[in-house]
């Protein structure tokens, strides 16, 4: 079903309970919401439904809980191939060097991405996107970073835009040219950053393919000085920034990102209090990625208590990628954030709605149910919102409204 073929959500949605901003303390039981011309027109208790809306067509929600559409604010969804064989090799005891010599690692994904045509990349990414949409995702960030050359990075970003158009999901594209050093630039990282800043970013920004700019600031990625150059280039093009920071070590990336007013700093297992203070001052969102933490069998927890103490908003995302987080379930990430990071249910609900939207610079459009906004929401056949974080391996989503159109969970992800 294509977005234009999906039925309109216009009318009164009733026989439901509402979670307008993902805070269970502000839930509206026995609620109703009105959709008009694809936008939310009214939200409240059904008993208070204004008279002008009462004659409108009715949608019986069957007692479902309705939340804002979920937001997956950190993914690498578009790439060629997969790395399951590498996973098996690692489990059998192969070292990183052995896997690399066998053609594995990020080099294999770069090669597969460069070799694949746009239609192939689209088909592969669509198969990964569908389960996320079926779980109520209505907005998603998709990064480049597996092309590491202008044409290949362009190809990834074009496919990301196509996914949004085909599935009626809001896609935020992020240029991650500074993800890894391509083989042809071995030993010449500064020259590659010249290419990222002077050629790739200007061209892709001019083509309207970039909504934000990211980098991987890490010992195996790029230095703080090189990251600064990327951020300065983003600033010249009027683009917001975000950063893979403090995943494996503490290079001060989060504070660096905060200094540029970054939308988010992501991973953060090795974040210190100085970085947290800088993020709090700048309003930078902490995006935690439990899938990568789990898949890498990490044991160094992100500093959740300090993030709470300093009032840093915390988002949760899948970090879908072929090497360290091949998950297609944001609901599972909510459960993992609770079980692995000891986050609370209200925290993870906010982490995939209000705070995730903030991490995309889209808090005025996503993450809340409010009059005037595009109708993006999900219906859940649960007795309590806590069930969204409680179950794993089960999807209680009954239907999703994306961009004012209705998709049933079992069919809503197929264009």
CSV table of C-alpha atoms in Angstrom, one decimal:
chain,number,residue,atom,x,y,z
A,1,UNK,CA,0.0,0.0,0.0
A,2,UNK,CA,1.4,3.4,-1.0
A,3,UNK,CA,0.9,6.4,1.2
A,4,UNK,CA,-1.6,7.9,-1.3
A,5,UNK,CA,-3.6,4.7,-1.2
A,6,UNK,CA,-3.9,4.5,2.5
A,7,UNK,CA,-7.2,5.7,4.0
A,8,UNK,CA,-7.4,9.2,5.5
A,9,UNK,CA,-7.3,9.5,9.3
A,10,UNK,CA,-9.7,12.5,9.2
A,11,UNK,CA,-12.5,12.3,11.8
A,12,UNK,CA,-12.9,11.6,15.5
A,13,UNK,CA,-10.8,8.9,17.1
A,14,UNK,CA,-12.6,7.7,20.2
A,15,UNK,CA,-12.9,4.8,22.6
A,16,UNK,CA,-9.2,5.3,23.5
A,17,UNK,CA,-6.8,6.5,26.1
A,18,UNK,CA,-4.2,9.2,25.2
A,19,UNK,CA,-0.6,9.8,26.2
A,20,UNK,CA,-0.1,13.2,24.5
A,21,UNK,CA,3.5,13.8,25.6
A,22,UNK,CA,4.5,10.2,26.6
A,23,UNK,CA,4.2,11.1,30.3
A,24,UNK,CA,1.9,8.5,32.0
A,25,UNK,CA,1.2,11.1,34.8
A,26,UNK,CA,-0.6,13.3,32.2
A,27,UNK,CA,-2.5,10.5,30.5
A,28,UNK,CA,-6.1,11.2,29.3
A,29,UNK,CA,-8.3,8.2,30.0
A,30,UNK,CA,-11.5,7.9,27.9
A,31,UNK,CA,-10.1,10.4,25.5
A,32,UNK,CA,-10.6,11.4,21.9
A,33,UNK,CA,-8.7,13.2,19.2
A,34,UNK,CA,-9.8,14.9,16.1
A,35,UNK,CA,-8.0,14.8,12.7
A,36,UNK,CA,-8.9,17.3,10.1
A,37,UNK,CA,-7.1,17.7,6.7
A,38,UNK,CA,-4.3,15.3,8.0
A,39,UNK,CA,-3.6,17.4,11.1
A,40,UNK,CA,-4.6,17.1,14.8
A,41,UNK,CA,-7.4,19.6,15.4
A,42,UNK,CA,-8.4,18.7,19.0
A,43,UNK,CA,-7.3,16.4,21.9
A,44,UNK,CA,-9.0,15.8,25.2
A,45,UNK,CA,-11.6,13.8,27.2
A,46,UNK,CA,-14.3,12.3,24.9
A,47,UNK,CA,-16.9,13.8,27.2
A,48,UNK,CA,-15.5,17.3,26.4
A,49,UNK,CA,-15.6,16.9,22.6
A,50,UNK,CA,-16.7,20.2,21.1
A,51,UNK,CA,-20.1,20.2,19.4
A,52,UNK,CA,-18.7,21.1,15.9
A,53,UNK,CA,-16.7,17.9,15.8
A,54,UNK,CA,-19.4,15.5,16.9
A,55,UNK,CA,-20.9,15.0,13.4
A,56,UNK,CA,-17.5,14.0,11.9
A,57,UNK,CA,-16.8,10.4,10.9
A,58,UNK,CA,-15.8,8.1,13.8
A,59,UNK,CA,-12.8,5.8,14.2
A,60,UNK,CA,-13.3,3.3,17.0
A,61,UNK,CA,-9.9,2.7,18.6
A,62,UNK,CA,-11.1,-0.3,20.4
A,63,UNK,CA,-9.9,0.8,23.8
A,64,UNK,CA,-6.3,1.3,22.6
A,65,UNK,CA,-3.8,3.6,24.1
A,66,UNK,CA,-2.7,6.3,21.6
A,67,UNK,CA,0.8,7.7,21.8
A,68,UNK,CA,2.7,10.1,19.6
A,69,UNK,CA,4.4,8.3,16.7
A,70,UNK,CA,7.7,6.9,17.8
A,71,UNK,CA,10.9,8.6,16.6
A,72,UNK,CA,14.1,6.6,15.9
A,73,UNK,CA,16.7,9.4,16.1
A,74,UNK,CA,19.9,7.5,15.2
A,75,UNK,CA,20.1,4.9,12.4
A,76,UNK,CA,22.5,3.9,9.6
A,77,UNK,CA,19.6,2.2,7.7
A,78,UNK,CA,20.9,2.5,4.1
A,79,UNK,CA,23.9,0.3,3.2
A,80,UNK,CA,24.8,-2.7,1.1
A,81,UNK,CA,24.9,-6.3,2.2
A,82,UNK,CA,25.1,-7.5,5.8
A,83,UNK,CA,27.8,-8.9,8.2
A,84,UNK,CA,26.3,-12.0,9.7
A,85,UNK,CA,29.3,-14.1,8.6
A,86,UNK,CA,31.6,-11.7,10.4
A,87,UNK,CA,29.5,-12.1,13.5
A,88,UNK,CA,29.8,-15.8,13.3
A,89,UNK,CA,33.6,-15.6,12.8
A,90,UNK,CA,33.9,-13.4,15.9
A,91,UNK,CA,31.9,-15.8,18.0
A,92,UNK,CA,34.2,-18.6,16.8
A,93,UNK,CA,37.2,-16.7,18.1
A,94,UNK,CA,38.4,-14.7,15.1
A,95,UNK,CA,40.3,-11.5,15.9
A,96,UNK,CA,39.5,-8.1,14.4
A,97,UNK,CA,42.7,-8.4,12.3
A,98,UNK,CA,41.6,-11.8,11.0
A,99,UNK,CA,38.2,-10.6,10.1
A,100,UNK,CA,39.7,-7.6,8.4
A,101,UNK,CA,42.1,-9.8,6.4
A,102,UNK,CA,39.1,-11.9,5.3
A,103,UNK,CA,37.5,-8.7,3.9
A,104,UNK,CA,35.2,-8.0,6.8
A,105,UNK,CA,34.6,-5.0,9.0
A,106,UNK,CA,33.4,-1.6,7.8
A,107,UNK,CA,35.5,-2.1,4.6
A,108,UNK,CA,33.2,-4.8,3.5
A,109,UNK,CA,30.1,-2.6,4.0
A,110,UNK,CA,31.8,0.3,2.2
A,111,UNK,CA,32.6,-2.0,-0.7
A,112,UNK,CA,29.0,-3.5,-0.9
A,113,UNK,CA,27.5,0.0,-0.6
A,114,UNK,CA,29.7,1.4,-3.4
A,115,UNK,CA,28.9,-1.5,-5.7
A,116,UNK,CA,25.1,-1.6,-5.1
A,117,UNK,CA,22.8,0.5,-7.3
A,118,UNK,CA,20.2,2.8,-5.8
A,119,UNK,CA,17.3,0.4,-6.4
A,120,UNK,CA,19.2,-2.4,-4.6
A,121,UNK,CA,20.0,-0.2,-1.7
A,122,UNK,CA,16.4,0.9,-1.6
A,123,UNK,CA,15.1,-2.6,-1.5
A,124,UNK,CA,17.5,-3.7,1.2
A,125,UNK,CA,16.8,-0.6,3.4
A,126,UNK,CA,13.0,-1.0,2.9
A,127,UNK,CA,13.2,-4.5,4.3
A,128,UNK,CA,14.8,-3.0,7.4
A,129,UNK,CA,12.4,-0.1,7.7
A,130,UNK,CA,9.2,-2.1,7.5
A,131,UNK,CA,9.5,-3.6,11.0
A,132,UNK,CA,10.2,-0.2,12.5
A,133,UNK,CA,7.1,1.3,10.9
A,134,UNK,CA,5.0,-1.6,12.1
A,135,UNK,CA,6.1,-0.7,15.6
A,136,UNK,CA,4.8,2.8,15.4
A,137,UNK,CA,7.8,4.7,14.1
A,138,UNK,CA,6.6,7.8,12.1
A,139,UNK,CA,9.9,9.7,12.0
A,140,UNK,CA,13.4,8.4,11.5
A,141,UNK,CA,16.9,9.7,11.1
A,142,UNK,CA,19.1,8.0,8.4
A,143,UNK,CA,22.8,8.6,8.2
A,144,UNK,CA,25.2,8.2,5.3
A,145,UNK,CA,28.7,7.1,6.1
A,146,UNK,CA,29.1,3.8,4.3
A,147,UNK,CA,30.0,5.4,0.9
A,148,UNK,CA,33.0,7.5,2.0
A,149,UNK,CA,33.1,9.0,-1.5
A,150,UNK,CA,30.9,11.7,-3.0
A,151,UNK,CA,28.9,9.5,-5.4
A,152,UNK,CA,28.4,6.8,-2.9
A,153,UNK,CA,27.4,9.2,0.0
A,154,UNK,CA,25.0,10.9,-2.4
A,155,UNK,CA,23.5,7.5,-3.3
A,156,UNK,CA,22.8,6.7,0.3
A,157,UNK,CA,21.2,10.0,1.0
A,158,UNK,CA,19.1,9.8,-2.1
A,159,UNK,CA,17.8,6.4,-1.1
A,160,UNK,CA,17.0,7.8,2.4
A,161,UNK,CA,14.8,10.5,0.8
A,162,UNK,CA,13.1,7.9,-1.4
A,163,UNK,CA,12.2,5.8,1.6
A,164,UNK,CA,10.4,8.8,3.1
A,165,UNK,CA,8.5,9.4,-0.1
A,166,UNK,CA,7.5,5.8,-0.6
A,167,UNK,CA,6.5,4.9,2.9
A,168,UNK,CA,5.0,8.2,4.1
A,169,UNK,CA,7.5,8.4,7.0
A,170,UNK,CA,9.4,11.5,7.9
A,171,UNK,CA,13.1,11.0,7.2
A,172,UNK,CA,15.8,13.2,8.6
A,173,UNK,CA,19.0,12.8,6.6
A,174,UNK,CA,22.4,13.1,8.3
A,175,UNK,CA,25.7,13.4,6.4
A,176,UNK,CA,28.3,11.2,8.1
A,177,UNK,CA,31.2,11.4,5.7
A,178,UNK,CA,33.6,11.5,8.7
A,179,UNK,CA,32.6,8.0,9.8
A,180,UNK,CA,35.7,6.1,8.9
A,181,UNK,CA,38.8,6.5,6.8
A,182,UNK,CA,38.4,4.8,3.4
A,183,UNK,CA,41.2,2.5,2.3
A,184,UNK,CA,42.3,4.8,-0.5
A,185,UNK,CA,43.1,7.5,2.2
A,186,UNK,CA,45.0,5.2,4.5
A,187,UNK,CA,47.5,7.3,6.5
A,188,UNK,CA,46.0,10.5,5.1
A,189,UNK,CA,43.2,11.3,7.5
A,190,UNK,CA,43.6,15.1,7.2
A,191,UNK,CA,43.4,14.9,3.4
A,192,UNK,CA,40.2,12.9,3.7
A,193,UNK,CA,38.7,15.5,6.0
A,194,UNK,CA,39.7,18.1,3.3
A,195,UNK,CA,37.5,16.1,0.9
A,196,UNK,CA,34.6,15.8,3.4
A,197,UNK,CA,34.6,19.5,4.1
A,198,UNK,CA,35.6,21.0,0.8
A,199,UNK,CA,33.9,18.7,-1.7
A,200,UNK,CA,31.4,16.3,-0.3
A,201,UNK,CA,29.5,18.5,2.1
A,202,UNK,CA,29.2,21.5,-0.2
A,203,UNK,CA,27.9,19.3,-3.0
A,204,UNK,CA,25.4,17.3,-1.0
A,205,UNK,CA,24.1,20.4,0.9
A,206,UNK,CA,23.6,22.2,-2.4
A,207,UNK,CA,21.5,19.3,-3.6
A,208,UNK,CA,19.3,19.5,-0.5
A,209,UNK,CA,20.2,16.0,0.7
A,210,UNK,CA,21.5,17.0,4.1
A,211,UNK,CA,19.5,17.9,7.2
A,212,UNK,CA,22.4,17.6,9.7
A,213,UNK,CA,26.1,16.6,9.9
A,214,UNK,CA,27.7,13.9,12.1
A,215,UNK,CA,31.1,12.6,12.8
A,216,UNK,CA,32.8,9.7,14.7
A,217,UNK,CA,35.1,11.3,17.2
A,218,UNK,CA,37.1,8.3,18.5
A,219,UNK,CA,40.6,6.8,18.4
A,220,UNK,CA,39.6,4.5,15.6
A,221,UNK,CA,37.6,7.4,14.0
A,222,UNK,CA,38.6,11.0,13.8
A,223,UNK,CA,40.3,13.3,16.3
A,224,UNK,CA,38.7,16.3,18.0
A,225,UNK,CA,40.7,18.6,15.7
A,226,UNK,CA,39.4,16.9,12.6
A,227,UNK,CA,35.9,16.8,14.0
A,228,UNK,CA,36.1,20.5,14.7
A,229,UNK,CA,36.9,21.1,11.0
A,230,UNK,CA,33.8,19.1,10.0
A,231,UNK,CA,31.6,21.1,12.4
A,232,UNK,CA,33.0,24.4,11.1
A,233,UNK,CA,32.1,23.3,7.6
A,234,UNK,CA,28.6,22.4,8.7
A,235,UNK,CA,28.3,25.8,10.3
A,236,UNK,CA,29.3,27.5,7.0
A,237,UNK,CA,26.4,25.7,5.3
A,238,UNK,CA,23.9,26.5,8.1
A,239,UNK,CA,23.5,22.9,9.1
A,240,UNK,CA,23.1,21.6,12.7
A,241,UNK,CA,25.5,19.0,14.0
A,242,UNK,CA,25.5,15.8,16.1
A,243,UNK,CA,28.3,13.5,17.2
A,244,UNK,CA,29.2,9.9,17.9
A,245,UNK,CA,31.0,10.6,21.1
A,246,UNK,CA,32.6,8.9,24.1
A,247,UNK,CA,31.6,5.4,22.9
A,248,UNK,CA,35.0,3.7,23.4
A,249,UNK,CA,37.0,6.3,25.2
A,250,UNK,CA,36.7,9.9,26.4
A,251,UNK,CA,38.1,12.4,23.9
A,252,UNK,CA,36.0,15.3,25.1
A,253,UNK,CA,33.7,14.9,22.0
A,254,UNK,CA,30.5,15.6,23.9
A,255,UNK,CA,31.8,18.9,25.2
A,256,UNK,CA,33.2,19.8,21.7
A,257,UNK,CA,29.8,19.0,20.2
A,258,UNK,CA,28.0,21.1,22.8
A,259,UNK,CA,30.3,24.0,22.0
A,260,UNK,CA,28.7,23.9,18.5
A,261,UNK,CA,25.2,23.7,19.9
A,262,UNK,CA,24.9,20.1,18.8
A,263,UNK,CA,21.5,18.6,18.5
A,264,UNK,CA,22.8,15.5,20.2
A,265,UNK,CA,25.8,13.5,21.4
A,266,UNK,CA,25.3,9.8,21.0
A,267,UNK,CA,26.6,6.6,22.6
A,268,UNK,CA,28.3,8.3,25.6
A,269,UNK,CA,29.4,5.2,27.6
A,270,UNK,CA,32.6,7.0,28.6
A,271,UNK,CA,31.1,10.5,29.1
A,272,UNK,CA,32.4,12.5,32.1
A,273,UNK,CA,30.7,15.2,34.2
A,274,UNK,CA,32.5,18.0,32.4
A,275,UNK,CA,30.9,16.8,29.1
A,276,UNK,CA,27.5,16.4,30.8
A,277,UNK,CA,27.7,20.0,32.2
A,278,UNK,CA,28.5,21.2,28.7
A,279,UNK,CA,25.6,19.3,27.2
A,280,UNK,CA,23.2,20.6,29.8
A,281,UNK,CA,24.3,24.2,29.1
A,282,UNK,CA,23.8,23.8,25.4
A,283,UNK,CA,20.6,21.8,25.4
A,284,UNK,CA,22.3,18.9,23.6
A,285,UNK,CA,20.4,15.6,23.9
A,286,UNK,CA,22.1,12.5,25.1
A,287,UNK,CA,21.2,9.6,22.7
A,288,UNK,CA,21.8,6.3,24.3
A,289,UNK,CA,22.1,3.2,22.1
A,290,UNK,CA,21.5,0.0,24.1
A,291,UNK,CA,21.6,-2.2,21.0
A,292,UNK,CA,25.2,-1.5,20.3
A,293,UNK,CA,26.0,-1.8,24.0
A,294,UNK,CA,24.4,-5.2,24.0
A,295,UNK,CA,25.8,-6.5,20.7
A,296,UNK,CA,29.4,-5.5,21.6
A,297,UNK,CA,28.9,-7.0,25.1
A,298,UNK,CA,30.0,-3.7,26.6
A,299,UNK,CA,30.2,-3.4,30.4
A,300,UNK,CA,30.9,0.3,30.8
A,301,UNK,CA,27.5,1.9,31.5
A,302,UNK,CA,26.6,5.4,30.4
A,303,UNK,CA,26.5,7.8,33.4
A,304,UNK,CA,22.7,7.8,33.7
A,305,UNK,CA,22.7,9.2,37.3
A,306,UNK,CA,24.8,12.2,36.3
A,307,UNK,CA,22.7,12.8,33.2
A,308,UNK,CA,19.6,12.9,35.4
A,309,UNK,CA,21.2,15.1,38.0
A,310,UNK,CA,22.1,17.7,35.4
A,311,UNK,CA,18.8,17.5,33.6
A,312,UNK,CA,20.1,16.4,30.2
A,313,UNK,CA,17.3,15.1,28.1
A,314,UNK,CA,17.8,11.4,27.2
A,315,UNK,CA,16.7,9.8,23.9
A,316,UNK,CA,16.8,6.1,22.9
A,317,UNK,CA,17.4,4.9,19.4
A,318,UNK,CA,18.2,1.6,17.5
A,319,UNK,CA,21.5,2.7,16.0
A,320,UNK,CA,20.6,0.2,13.3
A,321,UNK,CA,23.8,-0.7,11.5
A,322,UNK,CA,25.4,-3.9,10.1
A,323,UNK,CA,28.4,-4.1,12.4
A,324,UNK,CA,27.3,-3.3,15.9
A,325,UNK,CA,23.5,-3.0,16.2
A,326,UNK,CA,21.6,-5.0,13.5
A,327,UNK,CA,18.2,-4.5,15.2
A,328,UNK,CA,15.0,-3.4,13.6
A,329,UNK,CA,13.0,-3.0,16.8
A,330,UNK,CA,12.7,0.3,18.7
A,331,UNK,CA,10.5,-1.4,21.3
A,332,UNK,CA,13.3,-3.9,22.1
A,333,UNK,CA,15.6,-0.9,22.6
A,334,UNK,CA,13.1,0.5,25.1
A,335,UNK,CA,13.2,-2.8,27.0
A,336,UNK,CA,17.0,-2.9,26.8
A,337,UNK,CA,17.3,0.7,28.1
A,338,UNK,CA,15.3,-0.4,31.1
A,339,UNK,CA,17.0,-3.7,31.8
A,340,UNK,CA,20.6,-2.8,30.9
A,341,UNK,CA,20.7,1.0,31.7
A,342,UNK,CA,18.1,0.9,34.5
A,343,UNK,CA,16.0,3.6,32.9
A,344,UNK,CA,12.4,4.0,34.0
A,345,UNK,CA,9.3,3.5,31.9
A,346,UNK,CA,8.5,7.3,31.7
A,347,UNK,CA,12.2,7.9,30.7
A,348,UNK,CA,12.1,5.5,27.8
A,349,UNK,CA,8.7,6.6,26.7
A,350,UNK,CA,10.1,10.2,26.5
A,351,UNK,CA,13.3,8.7,25.0
A,352,UNK,CA,11.5,7.5,21.8
A,353,UNK,CA,9.1,10.5,21.5
A,354,UNK,CA,9.7,13.9,23.0
A,355,UNK,CA,13.4,13.7,23.5
A,356,UNK,CA,14.1,11.8,20.3
A,357,UNK,CA,12.3,14.5,18.4
A,358,UNK,CA,14.4,17.1,20.2
A,359,UNK,CA,17.5,15.2,19.1
A,360,UNK,CA,16.4,15.7,15.5
A,361,UNK,CA,15.7,19.4,16.0
A,362,UNK,CA,12.1,18.6,15.3
A,363,UNK,CA,10.5,19.0,18.8
A,364,UNK,CA,8.0,21.4,17.2
A,365,UNK,CA,6.8,18.7,14.8
A,366,UNK,CA,7.2,15.3,16.3
A,367,UNK,CA,7.1,13.5,19.7
A,368,UNK,CA,3.9,15.0,21.1
A,369,UNK,CA,0.2,15.0,20.3
A,370,UNK,CA,-0.9,18.6,19.9
A,371,UNK,CA,-3.4,20.6,17.8
A,372,UNK,CA,-1.9,21.9,14.6
A,373,UNK,CA,0.6,19.1,14.2
A,374,UNK,CA,0.6,16.6,11.4
A,375,UNK,CA,-1.4,13.5,12.5
A,376,UNK,CA,1.4,11.0,13.4
A,377,UNK,CA,0.4,8.6,16.2
A,378,UNK,CA,0.3,4.9,17.1
A,379,UNK,CA,-2.5,2.8,18.6
A,380,UNK,CA,-1.4,0.1,21.1
A,381,UNK,CA,-3.6,-2.8,22.2
A,382,UNK,CA,-2.3,-2.7,25.8
A,383,UNK,CA,-3.8,-2.1,29.2
A,384,UNK,CA,-0.9,0.1,30.3
A,385,UNK,CA,1.7,2.2,28.5
A,386,UNK,CA,4.3,0.3,30.5
A,387,UNK,CA,3.7,-2.7,28.3
A,388,UNK,CA,5.6,-0.9,25.5
A,389,UNK,CA,8.8,-1.3,27.5
A,390,UNK,CA,7.8,-4.6,29.2
A,391,UNK,CA,7.3,-7.0,26.3
A,392,UNK,CA,10.2,-8.1,24.1
A,393,UNK,CA,9.6,-10.2,21.0
A,394,UNK,CA,6.0,-9.0,20.8
A,395,UNK,CA,4.6,-6.0,18.9
A,396,UNK,CA,1.3,-4.7,20.5
A,397,UNK,CA,0.9,-2.0,17.8
A,398,UNK,CA,-2.5,-2.3,16.2
A,399,UNK,CA,-2.3,0.6,13.8
A,400,UNK,CA,-0.3,3.7,12.9
A,401,UNK,CA,-1.3,7.0,11.5
A,402,UNK,CA,1.5,8.5,9.5
A,403,UNK,CA,1.1,11.9,7.8
A,404,UNK,CA,-2.6,11.8,8.2
A,405,UNK,CA,-3.0,8.3,6.7
A,406,UNK,CA,-4.0,5.0,8.4
A,407,UNK,CA,-1.8,1.9,8.2
A,408,UNK,CA,-2.7,-1.3,9.9
A,409,UNK,CA,0.2,-2.9,11.7
A,410,UNK,CA,0.2,-6.1,9.6
A,411,UNK,CA,0.1,-4.2,6.3
A,412,UNK,CA,1.1,-0.6,7.0
A,413,UNK,CA,4.7,-0.9,6.1
A,414,UNK,CA,4.3,-2.1,2.5
A,415,UNK,CA,4.4,0.6,-0.2
